[in-house]
Amino acid sequence: MKDFAGRIAVITGGGTGMGRELARQLVAEGCNIAMCDVSRAAMDETRRLCEADKLPQGLRITTHLADVSDEEQMRRFRDEVAEQQQTDRIHLLFNNAGIGGGGSLFTNTRAQWERTFNICWGGVYFGTRAFMPMLEKADAGHIVNTSSVNGFWASLGPTVPHTAYSAAKFAVKGFTEALITDLRLNAPHIKCSVVMPGHI
């Protein structure tokens, strides 16, 4: 997909960091944006920055409070996107939301470990499940899942445990690679990619 004008993109974790910059770059290309985050204030700032870049007339930017680790909230996010973007389809899905934490199975709590895993991996899974029907209805679609350099190397060095985050990012990488075949066989107009950024 080379032309983003008039397309609809969904971005998780759109309030800060990579999600914010994705929103700004896509809007500059004429793409409609629906973003979710757990921070309304952060999304408001992303929206302000997008609008400061002189939006093309009629472009829609919608913001949605949603925790990507909660499947019901992701389904609600999808339903809000359909209503507020006035569509039954999307073209781009960026499963971008993530956090650090839960480094050690021994010194961090189970709750810390599972929160990291549930957001970094669960958010990708729930996002893909929730929005797949809308991607299937589009003429072309693309899923971009954010893994990490720690999806290649499960380490921050020999003295720092990085267990939950690394396990989650390995899962994102493996899921995306397997999804390539699944999509080719069952929804060939949808492509997918995995992004492996360094520390941001």
Short mmCIF file of C-alpha atoms in Angstrom, two decimals:
data_model
loop_
_atom_site.label_atom_id
_atom_site.label_comp_id
_atom_site.label_asym_id
_atom_site.label_seq_id
_atom_site.Cartn_x
_atom_site.Cartn_y
_atom_site.Cartn_z
CA MET A 1 0.00 0.00 0.00
CA LYS A 2 1.69 3.16 -1.22
CA ASP A 3 -1.13 5.70 -1.24
CA PHE A 4 -2.68 6.55 2.14
CA ALA A 5 -5.01 9.35 1.05
CA GLY A 6 -8.59 8.59 2.03
CA ARG A 7 -7.62 5.39 3.85
CA ILE A 8 -8.51 4.66 7.48
CA ALA A 9 -5.80 3.70 9.97
CA VAL A 10 -6.24 2.37 13.50
CA ILE A 11 -3.35 2.99 15.91
CA THR A 12 -3.09 1.58 19.43
CA GLY A 13 -0.95 3.55 21.86
CA GLY A 14 -1.52 6.70 19.82
CA GLY A 15 -0.99 9.08 22.74
CA THR A 16 2.81 9.09 22.82
CA GLY A 17 6.02 7.93 21.18
CA MET A 18 5.83 5.89 18.01
CA GLY A 19 2.02 5.95 17.99
CA ARG A 20 1.96 9.75 18.03
CA GLU A 21 4.47 10.01 15.20
CA LEU A 22 2.58 7.40 13.15
CA ALA A 23 -0.57 9.49 13.52
CA ARG A 24 1.21 12.68 12.45
CA GLN A 25 2.83 11.08 9.41
CA LEU A 26 -0.34 9.33 8.25
CA VAL A 27 -2.45 12.47 8.63
CA ALA A 28 0.14 14.35 6.55
CA GLU A 29 -0.49 11.73 3.82
CA GLY A 30 -4.25 12.34 3.95
CA CYS A 31 -5.12 9.23 6.00
CA ASN A 32 -8.02 9.21 8.49
CA ILE A 33 -6.90 8.17 11.98
CA ALA A 34 -8.59 6.35 14.85
CA MET A 35 -6.31 6.01 17.85
CA CYS A 36 -6.69 4.50 21.28
CA ASP A 37 -4.71 4.99 24.47
CA VAL A 38 -5.29 4.84 28.22
CA SER A 39 -4.57 8.59 28.49
CA ARG A 40 -7.11 11.07 27.16
CA ALA A 41 -4.68 13.96 27.73
CA ALA A 42 -1.95 12.28 25.69
CA MET A 43 -4.32 11.62 22.79
CA ASP A 44 -5.56 15.20 22.93
CA GLU A 45 -1.96 16.35 22.50
CA THR A 46 -1.45 13.98 19.55
CA ARG A 47 -4.62 15.33 17.97
CA ARG A 48 -3.48 18.92 18.55
CA LEU A 49 -0.15 18.21 16.86
CA CYS A 50 -1.90 16.55 13.91
CA GLU A 51 -4.27 19.47 13.49
CA ALA A 52 -1.40 21.96 13.72
CA ASP A 53 -0.01 20.36 10.57
CA LYS A 54 -3.01 21.67 8.53
CA LEU A 55 -5.37 18.77 8.00
CA PRO A 56 -6.77 18.12 4.54
CA GLN A 57 -10.44 19.09 4.44
CA GLY A 58 -12.77 16.36 5.66
CA LEU A 59 -10.05 14.28 7.32
CA ARG A 60 -11.24 12.52 10.48
CA ILE A 61 -9.15 12.02 13.63
CA THR A 62 -10.96 10.16 16.40
CA THR A 63 -9.67 9.32 19.87
CA HIS A 64 -10.83 6.41 22.00
CA LEU A 65 -10.03 5.41 25.57
CA ALA A 66 -9.16 1.72 25.61
CA ASP A 67 -6.83 -0.66 27.44
CA VAL A 68 -5.49 -3.03 24.78
CA SER A 69 -5.10 -5.84 27.31
CA ASP A 70 -8.88 -5.96 27.80
CA GLU A 71 -10.69 -7.72 24.94
CA GLU A 72 -14.05 -6.12 25.73
CA GLN A 73 -12.50 -2.65 25.59
CA MET A 74 -10.91 -3.50 22.24
CA ARG A 75 -14.27 -4.62 20.87
CA ARG A 76 -15.81 -1.39 22.11
CA PHE A 77 -12.97 0.54 20.46
CA ARG A 78 -13.74 -1.24 17.16
CA ASP A 79 -17.44 -0.39 17.45
CA GLU A 80 -16.65 3.26 18.21
CA VAL A 81 -14.33 3.41 15.19
CA ALA A 82 -17.11 2.09 12.94
CA GLU A 83 -19.55 4.68 14.31
CA GLN A 84 -17.30 7.73 14.50
CA GLN A 85 -15.39 7.09 11.28
CA GLN A 86 -18.73 6.18 9.60
CA THR A 87 -17.36 3.00 8.07
CA ASP A 88 -17.51 -0.77 8.16
CA ARG A 89 -13.88 -1.16 7.02
CA ILE A 90 -10.35 -0.06 7.81
CA HIS A 91 -7.18 -0.31 5.72
CA LEU A 92 -4.36 -0.15 8.25
CA LEU A 93 -3.99 -1.57 11.75
CA PHE A 94 -0.98 -0.58 13.83
CA ASN A 95 -0.81 -2.77 16.95
CA ASN A 96 1.67 -0.44 18.56
CA ALA A 97 0.80 -0.09 22.27
CA GLY A 98 3.35 -1.44 24.70
CA ILE A 99 4.99 -1.00 28.10
CA GLY A 100 8.12 -2.23 29.86
CA GLY A 101 8.26 -4.01 33.20
CA GLY A 102 8.05 -7.41 34.82
CA GLY A 103 11.71 -8.03 34.15
CA SER A 104 12.26 -10.91 36.53
CA LEU A 105 10.15 -13.95 37.24
CA PHE A 106 11.70 -13.93 40.72
CA THR A 107 11.88 -10.32 41.90
CA ASN A 108 8.87 -8.81 40.16
CA THR A 109 5.32 -9.67 41.12
CA ARG A 110 3.13 -11.91 39.02
CA ALA A 111 0.82 -8.94 38.49
CA GLN A 112 3.68 -6.83 37.07
CA TRP A 113 4.80 -9.68 34.81
CA GLU A 114 1.33 -10.42 33.49
CA ARG A 115 0.48 -6.73 32.92
CA THR A 116 3.53 -6.36 30.67
CA PHE A 117 2.77 -9.57 28.78
CA ASN A 118 -0.95 -8.82 28.48
CA ILE A 119 -0.36 -5.36 26.99
CA CYS A 120 2.65 -6.12 24.77
CA TRP A 121 1.37 -9.44 23.40
CA GLY A 122 -2.31 -9.51 24.37
CA GLY A 123 -2.88 -6.09 22.82
CA VAL A 124 -1.58 -7.33 19.46
CA TYR A 125 -3.75 -10.44 19.59
CA PHE A 126 -6.92 -8.63 20.73
CA GLY A 127 -6.36 -5.82 18.24
CA THR A 128 -5.97 -8.23 15.36
CA ARG A 129 -9.02 -10.27 16.41
CA ALA A 130 -11.20 -7.20 16.90
CA PHE A 131 -10.36 -5.44 13.64
CA MET A 132 -9.92 -8.40 11.26
CA PRO A 133 -13.56 -8.28 10.03
CA MET A 134 -13.11 -4.59 9.11
CA LEU A 135 -9.83 -5.32 7.33
CA GLU A 136 -11.49 -8.14 5.41
CA LYS A 137 -14.11 -5.72 4.03
CA ALA A 138 -11.49 -3.33 2.64
CA ASP A 139 -10.10 -3.58 -0.88
CA ALA A 140 -6.59 -3.81 0.64
CA GLY A 141 -5.31 -3.98 4.19
CA HIS A 142 -2.09 -4.08 6.16
CA ILE A 143 -1.39 -5.03 9.77
CA VAL A 144 1.78 -3.67 11.39
CA ASN A 145 2.73 -5.24 14.72
CA THR A 146 5.36 -3.64 16.93
CA SER A 147 7.81 -6.12 18.42
CA SER A 148 11.26 -5.00 19.59
CA VAL A 149 14.94 -5.66 19.23
CA ASN A 150 14.25 -7.77 22.34
CA GLY A 151 12.19 -10.01 20.08
CA PHE A 152 15.57 -10.98 18.60
CA TRP A 153 17.68 -10.89 21.76
CA ALA A 154 15.98 -11.66 25.08
CA SER A 155 18.45 -9.61 27.06
CA LEU A 156 19.49 -6.19 28.24
CA GLY A 157 22.84 -7.68 29.21
CA PRO A 158 24.13 -10.45 31.48
CA THR A 159 23.07 -8.76 34.73
CA VAL A 160 19.57 -7.47 33.88
CA PRO A 161 16.57 -9.83 33.62
CA HIS A 162 14.12 -8.84 30.91
CA THR A 163 11.78 -11.81 30.97
CA ALA A 164 8.19 -10.61 30.52
CA TYR A 165 8.93 -7.96 27.90
CA SER A 166 11.20 -10.22 25.87
CA ALA A 167 8.76 -13.14 25.97
CA ALA A 168 5.95 -10.86 24.81
CA LYS A 169 7.99 -9.37 21.98
CA PHE A 170 9.12 -12.82 20.81
CA ALA A 171 5.43 -13.77 20.73
CA VAL A 172 4.59 -10.73 18.59
CA LYS A 173 7.35 -11.59 16.13
CA GLY A 174 6.33 -15.24 15.86
CA PHE A 175 2.64 -14.42 15.56
CA THR A 176 3.26 -11.96 12.75
CA GLU A 177 5.51 -14.33 10.82
CA ALA A 178 2.91 -17.10 11.11
CA LEU A 179 0.11 -14.68 10.19
CA ILE A 180 1.75 -14.02 6.82
CA THR A 181 0.86 -17.55 5.71
CA ASP A 182 -2.56 -17.47 7.38
CA LEU A 183 -3.49 -14.28 5.54
CA ARG A 184 -2.11 -15.51 2.21
CA LEU A 185 -4.39 -18.54 2.43
CA ASN A 186 -7.50 -16.92 3.91
CA ALA A 187 -7.42 -13.17 3.19
CA PRO A 188 -4.77 -12.52 0.52
CA HIS A 189 -5.63 -8.84 0.15
CA ILE A 190 -4.38 -8.25 3.72
CA LYS A 191 -0.62 -8.11 4.34
CA CYS A 192 1.25 -7.90 7.61
CA SER A 193 4.62 -6.71 8.85
CA VAL A 194 6.51 -6.80 12.12
CA VAL A 195 8.58 -3.83 13.31
CA MET A 196 11.62 -4.49 15.50
CA PRO A 197 12.68 -1.09 16.90
CA GLY A 198 15.51 -0.48 19.32
CA HIS A 199 15.02 1.32 22.62
CA ILE A 200 12.82 4.41 22.28
#
